[in-house]
């Protein structure tokens, strides 16, 4: 079907069932990040592990993404996002099952590393799938929803792990968590994403009055670095809060665990709020000022001796802001990339630098606390936030426009492979998602 010189896909029904299936895939891939943490004492006692060995087994999942995110994005863009997503889920099932049978540290580390490859395939293939399933504001909302995968998965793993493992043991718990990714792999395999919109004319036909921006690789790299800084700023609250409550405030481990679980859900709330704002046409740049609340909340949490309830509320505010921005940044990836081909690799770049930030965050904030006391955590969050905002604004400033490209006969513009699959911004070209 053609309208105003633009070829559009025919309606194939609502994309949301497939979007939810993709989202659940991300949730249960992220579930593995926190699946071992509630069972640390039991696993270490059973396998005779040191604290360092257990930490390596826990972090090996994100280590894979921190190294291989960009190659995975390039490879998946040439393979098939649906196959990559389903394959990642199958690999997750097999590796989690292998974890349940591990008898020492080496098999445990190998199984967790294999799970890291599954996690990588899901978290690079998932956003690519979503860009195939929806377009426009629906696409932005679906990508914002994707931003809730990690906090939702972590919250579920933390809440369920301790309760269920007491009844069936850590091996039984790991075996039980291997089943759902396999079911989701079958569901993803049955999904048939509709062909993406193919613009064959200048977007001026749709009312913008200007050609789309053409970008190289510098904006995606700066954007991914900004994303990593935003992730790092949120790490201060998530990682250090339980230790701060037990060591500095004298709270019990149970109380600190409950507070941490509640605070983690703040990220989910922030992601949901981000999706609502995107649906109403509020873009990433309009949301950016709320990031100022993140370092403020971190400074208040760690620098003042507030009641535990006040600490929990302030930490939740910081995580809500973090969730808003992370989801909005996921939604902006197609716009930043500038073309479908670059969008696929940009997803890998965002996954790689975001995972690298998650790995670097805990030691970086620990050094800050060692050097400046607990207030150092808030100061480090402030520093990372300032750098992240500066990088984001550098990416978002509109580039000077050149003359429109000449059209070929019949009014058709350049090849569709060099155009983004989402509607472009307004005449100023500044808003990255609306």
XYZ file of C-alpha atoms in Angstrom:
434
model
C 0.000 0.000 0.000
C 1.370 3.460 -0.927
C 0.388 6.848 0.413
C 2.167 10.161 -0.262
C 4.978 8.255 -1.881
C 5.612 6.133 1.205
C 5.218 2.371 1.188
C 3.599 1.092 4.362
C 3.080 -2.370 5.761
C -0.440 -3.692 5.861
C -2.083 -3.989 9.246
C -1.486 -7.433 10.716
C -3.238 -6.969 14.046
C -1.902 -5.806 17.362
C 1.830 -6.320 17.929
C 1.436 -6.338 21.706
C 1.113 -10.109 22.313
C 4.475 -10.581 20.568
C 5.891 -7.535 22.392
C 4.886 -9.006 25.765
C 6.433 -12.367 24.827
C 9.670 -10.588 23.929
C 9.556 -8.627 27.186
C 9.054 -11.802 29.235
C 12.088 -13.259 27.473
C 14.149 -10.330 28.711
C 12.730 -10.616 32.234
C 13.714 -14.265 32.571
C 17.114 -13.712 31.003
C 17.682 -10.977 33.627
C 16.298 -13.331 36.271
C 19.596 -15.194 36.032
C 21.508 -12.108 37.159
C 19.983 -12.348 40.617
C 19.191 -16.050 40.827
C 22.317 -16.974 42.808
C 22.507 -13.997 45.174
C 19.755 -15.046 47.642
C 21.328 -18.516 47.822
C 24.922 -17.411 48.325
C 25.528 -18.987 51.728
C 23.963 -22.303 50.728
C 25.840 -22.536 47.422
C 29.168 -21.554 48.953
C 28.775 -24.126 51.710
C 27.748 -26.900 49.328
C 30.475 -26.266 46.735
C 33.138 -25.022 49.193
C 33.560 -21.683 47.422
C 35.353 -18.587 48.616
C 33.561 -15.249 48.468
C 35.692 -14.265 45.474
C 34.838 -17.441 43.564
C 31.151 -16.913 44.198
C 31.433 -13.288 43.038
C 33.052 -14.410 39.776
C 30.276 -16.916 39.195
C 27.686 -14.221 39.839
C 29.198 -11.551 37.572
C 30.288 -13.785 34.680
C 26.914 -13.283 32.953
C 27.353 -9.543 32.436
C 31.076 -9.992 31.698
C 30.182 -11.708 28.417
C 27.977 -8.784 27.354
C 30.636 -6.281 28.387
C 33.057 -7.856 25.901
C 30.884 -9.084 23.029
C 27.912 -6.708 22.779
C 28.928 -4.979 19.540
C 29.939 -8.162 17.661
C 26.644 -9.722 18.758
C 24.679 -6.756 17.391
C 26.512 -7.000 14.063
C 25.980 -10.750 13.861
C 22.308 -10.701 14.880
C 21.566 -7.979 12.324
C 22.730 -10.409 9.644
C 21.178 -13.535 11.123
C 17.654 -13.094 12.438
C 16.623 -11.398 15.673
C 13.861 -13.930 16.284
C 16.248 -16.876 15.934
C 18.821 -15.151 18.126
C 16.218 -14.480 20.817
C 14.891 -18.043 20.758
C 18.431 -19.447 20.686
C 19.406 -17.296 23.657
C 16.448 -18.643 25.636
C 17.335 -22.251 24.785
C 20.940 -21.617 25.823
C 19.641 -20.067 29.049
C 17.607 -23.201 29.781
C 20.555 -25.542 29.157
C 23.026 -23.465 31.154
C 20.693 -23.031 34.139
C 20.106 -26.793 34.146
C 23.879 -27.320 34.052
C 24.219 -24.934 37.007
C 21.881 -27.148 39.015
C 24.237 -30.118 38.474
C 27.508 -28.266 39.125
C 29.648 -29.972 41.743
C 32.515 -27.482 41.990
C 33.533 -23.989 41.025
C 34.809 -24.750 37.511
C 31.565 -26.321 36.195
C 29.572 -23.581 37.935
C 31.656 -20.847 36.279
C 31.410 -22.566 32.878
C 27.623 -22.884 33.179
C 27.231 -19.261 34.231
C 29.460 -18.100 31.367
C 27.312 -20.074 28.931
C 24.278 -18.403 30.472
C 26.025 -15.099 29.783
C 26.000 -15.898 26.068
C 22.278 -16.637 26.284
C 21.741 -13.371 28.158
C 23.682 -11.503 25.467
C 21.613 -12.984 22.623
C 18.384 -12.081 24.397
C 19.395 -8.558 25.346
C 20.716 -7.669 21.912
C 18.101 -9.593 19.929
C 15.159 -8.404 22.056
C 15.311 -4.679 21.168
C 15.912 -5.569 17.523
C 12.771 -7.742 17.619
C 10.771 -4.880 19.102
C 11.814 -2.526 16.300
C 10.436 -5.117 13.854
C 7.177 -5.578 15.748
C 6.046 -1.966 16.136
C 6.664 1.503 14.786
C 6.215 5.117 15.836
C 5.146 5.773 19.407
C 4.118 2.147 19.854
C 7.718 1.194 19.080
C 9.027 3.781 21.541
C 6.699 2.435 24.237
C 7.727 -1.173 23.533
C 11.409 -0.248 23.808
C 10.711 1.673 27.009
C 8.987 -1.436 28.368
C 12.167 -3.355 27.534
C 13.967 -1.110 30.006
C 12.027 -2.780 32.835
C 13.424 -6.249 32.095
C 16.496 -6.104 34.337
C 14.891 -4.551 37.459
C 11.849 -6.815 37.129
C 13.979 -9.933 36.716
C 16.227 -8.973 39.624
C 13.264 -8.186 41.889
C 11.599 -11.519 41.088
C 14.807 -13.466 41.654
C 15.456 -11.712 44.964
C 11.896 -12.094 46.219
C 11.353 -15.703 45.157
C 14.833 -17.184 45.548
C 15.091 -17.102 49.318
C 11.501 -18.263 49.864
C 11.417 -21.148 47.387
C 14.944 -22.485 47.830
C 14.283 -23.167 51.496
C 11.747 -25.799 50.477
C 13.478 -27.393 47.462
C 17.150 -26.459 47.901
C 19.280 -24.375 45.607
C 19.620 -27.133 43.012
C 15.876 -27.627 42.852
C 15.418 -23.865 42.587
C 17.821 -23.625 39.656
C 16.181 -26.571 37.924
C 12.737 -24.997 38.307
C 13.884 -21.687 36.834
C 15.154 -23.467 33.718
C 11.668 -24.385 32.514
C 10.056 -21.059 31.622
C 12.792 -19.835 29.227
C 12.227 -23.013 27.213
C 8.497 -22.294 26.991
C 9.240 -18.736 25.946
C 11.686 -19.982 23.303
C 8.859 -21.948 21.689
C 6.576 -18.898 21.827
C 9.253 -16.654 20.297
C 9.910 -19.218 17.578
C 6.244 -19.020 16.580
C 6.365 -15.209 16.351
C 6.433 -13.741 12.887
C 7.342 -10.047 13.018
C 5.678 -7.975 10.325
C 7.917 -6.419 7.738
C 9.180 -3.059 8.894
C 7.864 0.121 7.372
C 9.799 0.957 4.248
C 9.979 4.691 3.575
C 10.524 5.288 -0.114
C 10.143 9.052 -0.068
C 11.414 11.938 1.925
C 9.707 12.242 5.317
C 8.620 15.729 4.254
C 5.633 13.900 2.803
C 4.630 13.139 6.368
C 4.692 16.747 7.483
C 8.179 17.349 8.890
C 9.240 19.446 5.920
C 12.885 18.372 6.247
C 15.038 15.359 5.343
C 16.059 12.965 8.104
C 19.431 13.466 9.743
C 22.304 11.318 8.516
C 24.607 10.193 11.285
C 27.876 8.316 11.498
C 29.101 6.192 14.373
C 30.132 9.014 16.723
C 26.577 9.774 17.972
C 25.780 6.101 18.762
C 29.101 5.726 20.617
C 28.520 8.886 22.670
C 24.949 7.815 23.324
C 26.057 4.368 24.545
C 28.646 6.005 26.827
C 25.909 8.265 28.203
C 23.740 5.193 28.808
C 26.594 3.518 30.692
C 27.016 6.602 32.910
C 23.304 6.647 33.743
C 23.488 2.945 34.628
C 26.559 3.622 36.779
C 24.809 6.406 38.677
C 21.995 4.029 39.607
C 24.429 1.311 40.686
C 25.396 3.400 43.742
C 21.957 2.963 45.254
C 21.302 -0.622 44.212
C 24.685 -2.110 45.153
C 25.727 -0.123 48.215
C 22.415 0.348 49.999
C 22.257 -3.066 51.767
C 25.848 -2.719 53.017
C 25.219 0.858 54.115
C 22.117 -0.134 56.086
C 23.778 -3.061 57.875
C 27.210 -1.550 58.552
C 26.412 2.136 59.039
C 22.838 2.104 60.289
C 22.825 -1.193 62.211
C 19.878 -2.690 60.332
C 19.474 -6.449 60.192
C 20.241 -8.354 57.007
C 16.536 -9.157 56.629
C 15.573 -5.476 56.879
C 18.268 -4.454 54.415
C 17.070 -7.140 51.989
C 13.470 -5.959 52.161
C 14.485 -2.337 51.626
C 16.692 -3.294 48.668
C 13.872 -5.301 47.068
C 11.397 -2.425 47.451
C 13.910 0.074 46.080
C 14.617 -2.151 43.058
C 10.941 -2.003 42.157
C 11.319 1.771 41.845
C 13.144 1.166 38.584
C 10.152 -0.777 37.273
C 7.832 2.077 38.229
C 10.132 4.548 36.491
C 10.176 2.469 33.322
C 6.381 2.249 33.315
C 6.180 6.032 33.767
C 8.638 6.488 30.894
C 6.454 4.388 28.614
C 3.402 6.468 29.533
C 5.243 9.707 28.796
C 6.505 8.387 25.464
C 2.982 7.395 24.471
C 1.945 10.992 25.137
C 4.692 12.354 22.925
C 7.187 13.407 25.614
C 10.683 12.774 24.249
C 13.995 11.902 25.843
C 15.316 15.457 26.036
C 12.199 16.614 27.862
C 12.774 13.889 30.481
C 16.480 14.574 30.950
C 16.133 17.300 33.642
C 14.665 14.776 36.103
C 18.107 13.137 36.220
C 19.101 15.874 38.662
C 17.083 14.008 41.306
C 19.279 10.903 41.039
C 22.523 12.285 42.578
C 20.493 14.411 45.019
C 18.738 11.310 46.341
C 22.062 9.422 46.541
C 23.697 12.263 48.487
C 20.785 12.467 50.931
C 20.681 8.680 51.402
C 24.384 8.192 52.101
C 25.437 11.535 53.620
C 22.672 12.038 56.216
C 21.589 9.859 59.114
C 17.952 9.604 58.136
C 15.402 7.060 59.398
C 15.363 3.811 57.428
C 11.920 4.595 56.008
C 13.174 7.948 54.707
C 16.224 6.225 53.223
C 13.950 3.780 51.414
C 11.724 6.556 50.028
C 14.665 8.659 48.816
C 16.365 5.640 47.275
C 13.108 4.769 45.498
C 12.991 8.297 44.050
C 16.505 7.825 42.658
C 15.644 4.465 41.114
C 12.393 5.790 39.620
C 14.401 8.526 37.875
C 16.971 5.956 36.742
C 14.204 3.745 35.348
C 12.630 6.668 33.477
C 15.887 7.566 31.763
C 17.065 4.042 30.962
C 13.755 3.183 29.315
C 13.621 6.463 27.394
C 17.180 5.878 26.166
C 16.313 2.373 24.955
C 13.395 3.886 23.063
C 15.689 6.462 21.434
C 18.161 3.939 19.967
C 16.556 3.731 16.474
C 16.493 7.509 16.218
C 20.101 7.901 17.374
C 21.349 5.192 15.020
C 19.830 6.889 11.976
C 19.306 3.692 9.966
C 18.027 0.153 10.625
C 21.439 -1.328 9.927
C 23.163 0.912 12.455
C 20.303 0.478 14.931
C 21.028 -3.243 15.258
C 24.715 -2.685 16.017
C 23.866 0.287 18.251
C 21.697 -2.028 20.358
C 24.758 -4.222 20.807
C 26.876 -1.190 21.691
C 24.350 -0.044 24.313
C 24.198 -3.572 25.765
C 27.994 -3.808 25.861
C 28.683 -0.455 27.510
C 25.697 -0.817 29.849
C 27.037 -4.178 31.024
C 30.521 -2.709 31.327
C 29.072 0.019 33.515
C 27.386 -2.574 35.702
C 30.718 -4.367 36.128
C 32.760 -1.229 36.773
C 30.171 0.373 39.054
C 30.629 -1.603 42.301
C 34.438 -1.264 42.504
C 34.277 2.387 41.415
C 31.803 3.303 44.137
C 33.699 1.236 46.689
C 36.796 3.310 45.956
C 34.734 6.481 46.355
C 33.456 5.305 49.752
C 36.994 4.366 50.862
C 38.272 7.799 49.881
C 35.477 10.085 51.077
C 33.283 8.031 53.360
C 29.696 7.191 52.529
C 29.148 10.678 51.121
C 31.588 9.626 48.385
C 28.910 7.357 46.930
C 26.647 10.348 46.376
C 29.506 12.405 44.938
C 30.395 9.599 42.519
C 26.739 9.371 41.450
C 26.796 13.136 40.832
C 29.954 12.883 38.726
C 28.604 10.058 36.561
C 25.274 11.850 36.126
C 26.962 15.069 34.961
C 29.099 13.183 32.437
C 26.082 11.191 31.212
C 23.971 14.307 30.678
C 26.829 16.114 28.917
C 27.297 13.208 26.504
C 23.558 12.976 25.892
C 23.266 16.675 25.107
C 26.269 16.432 22.782
C 24.466 13.713 20.838
C 21.123 15.511 20.831
C 22.185 18.888 19.462
C 20.828 19.132 15.917
C 23.441 18.957 13.179
C 23.414 21.547 10.393
C 21.193 20.427 7.560
C 22.456 20.185 4.058
C 20.344 20.315 0.918
C 17.877 17.515 0.387
C 19.144 14.597 -1.648
C 17.910 14.501 -5.240
C 15.107 12.069 -5.819
C 15.083 9.408 -8.442
C 12.360 9.051 -11.023
C 8.929 8.511 -9.549
C 9.734 10.604 -6.443
C 11.577 7.824 -4.676
C 14.459 8.680 -2.388
C 17.529 6.703 -1.448
C 17.467 3.026 -0.515
C 15.316 2.042 2.425
C 18.255 0.355 4.102
C 19.679 3.780 4.980
C 16.542 5.085 6.727
C 15.301 4.645 10.259
C 12.172 2.615 10.910
C 10.653 5.142 13.316
C 9.061 8.516 12.580
C 11.484 11.388 12.681
C 11.289 14.302 15.080
C 9.860 17.738 14.506
C 11.396 20.424 12.362
C 14.045 21.163 14.978
C 15.164 17.535 14.896
C 15.942 17.686 18.632
C 13.542 15.295 20.319
C 14.868 11.779 20.031
C 11.650 9.815 20.402
C 8.498 11.845 19.827
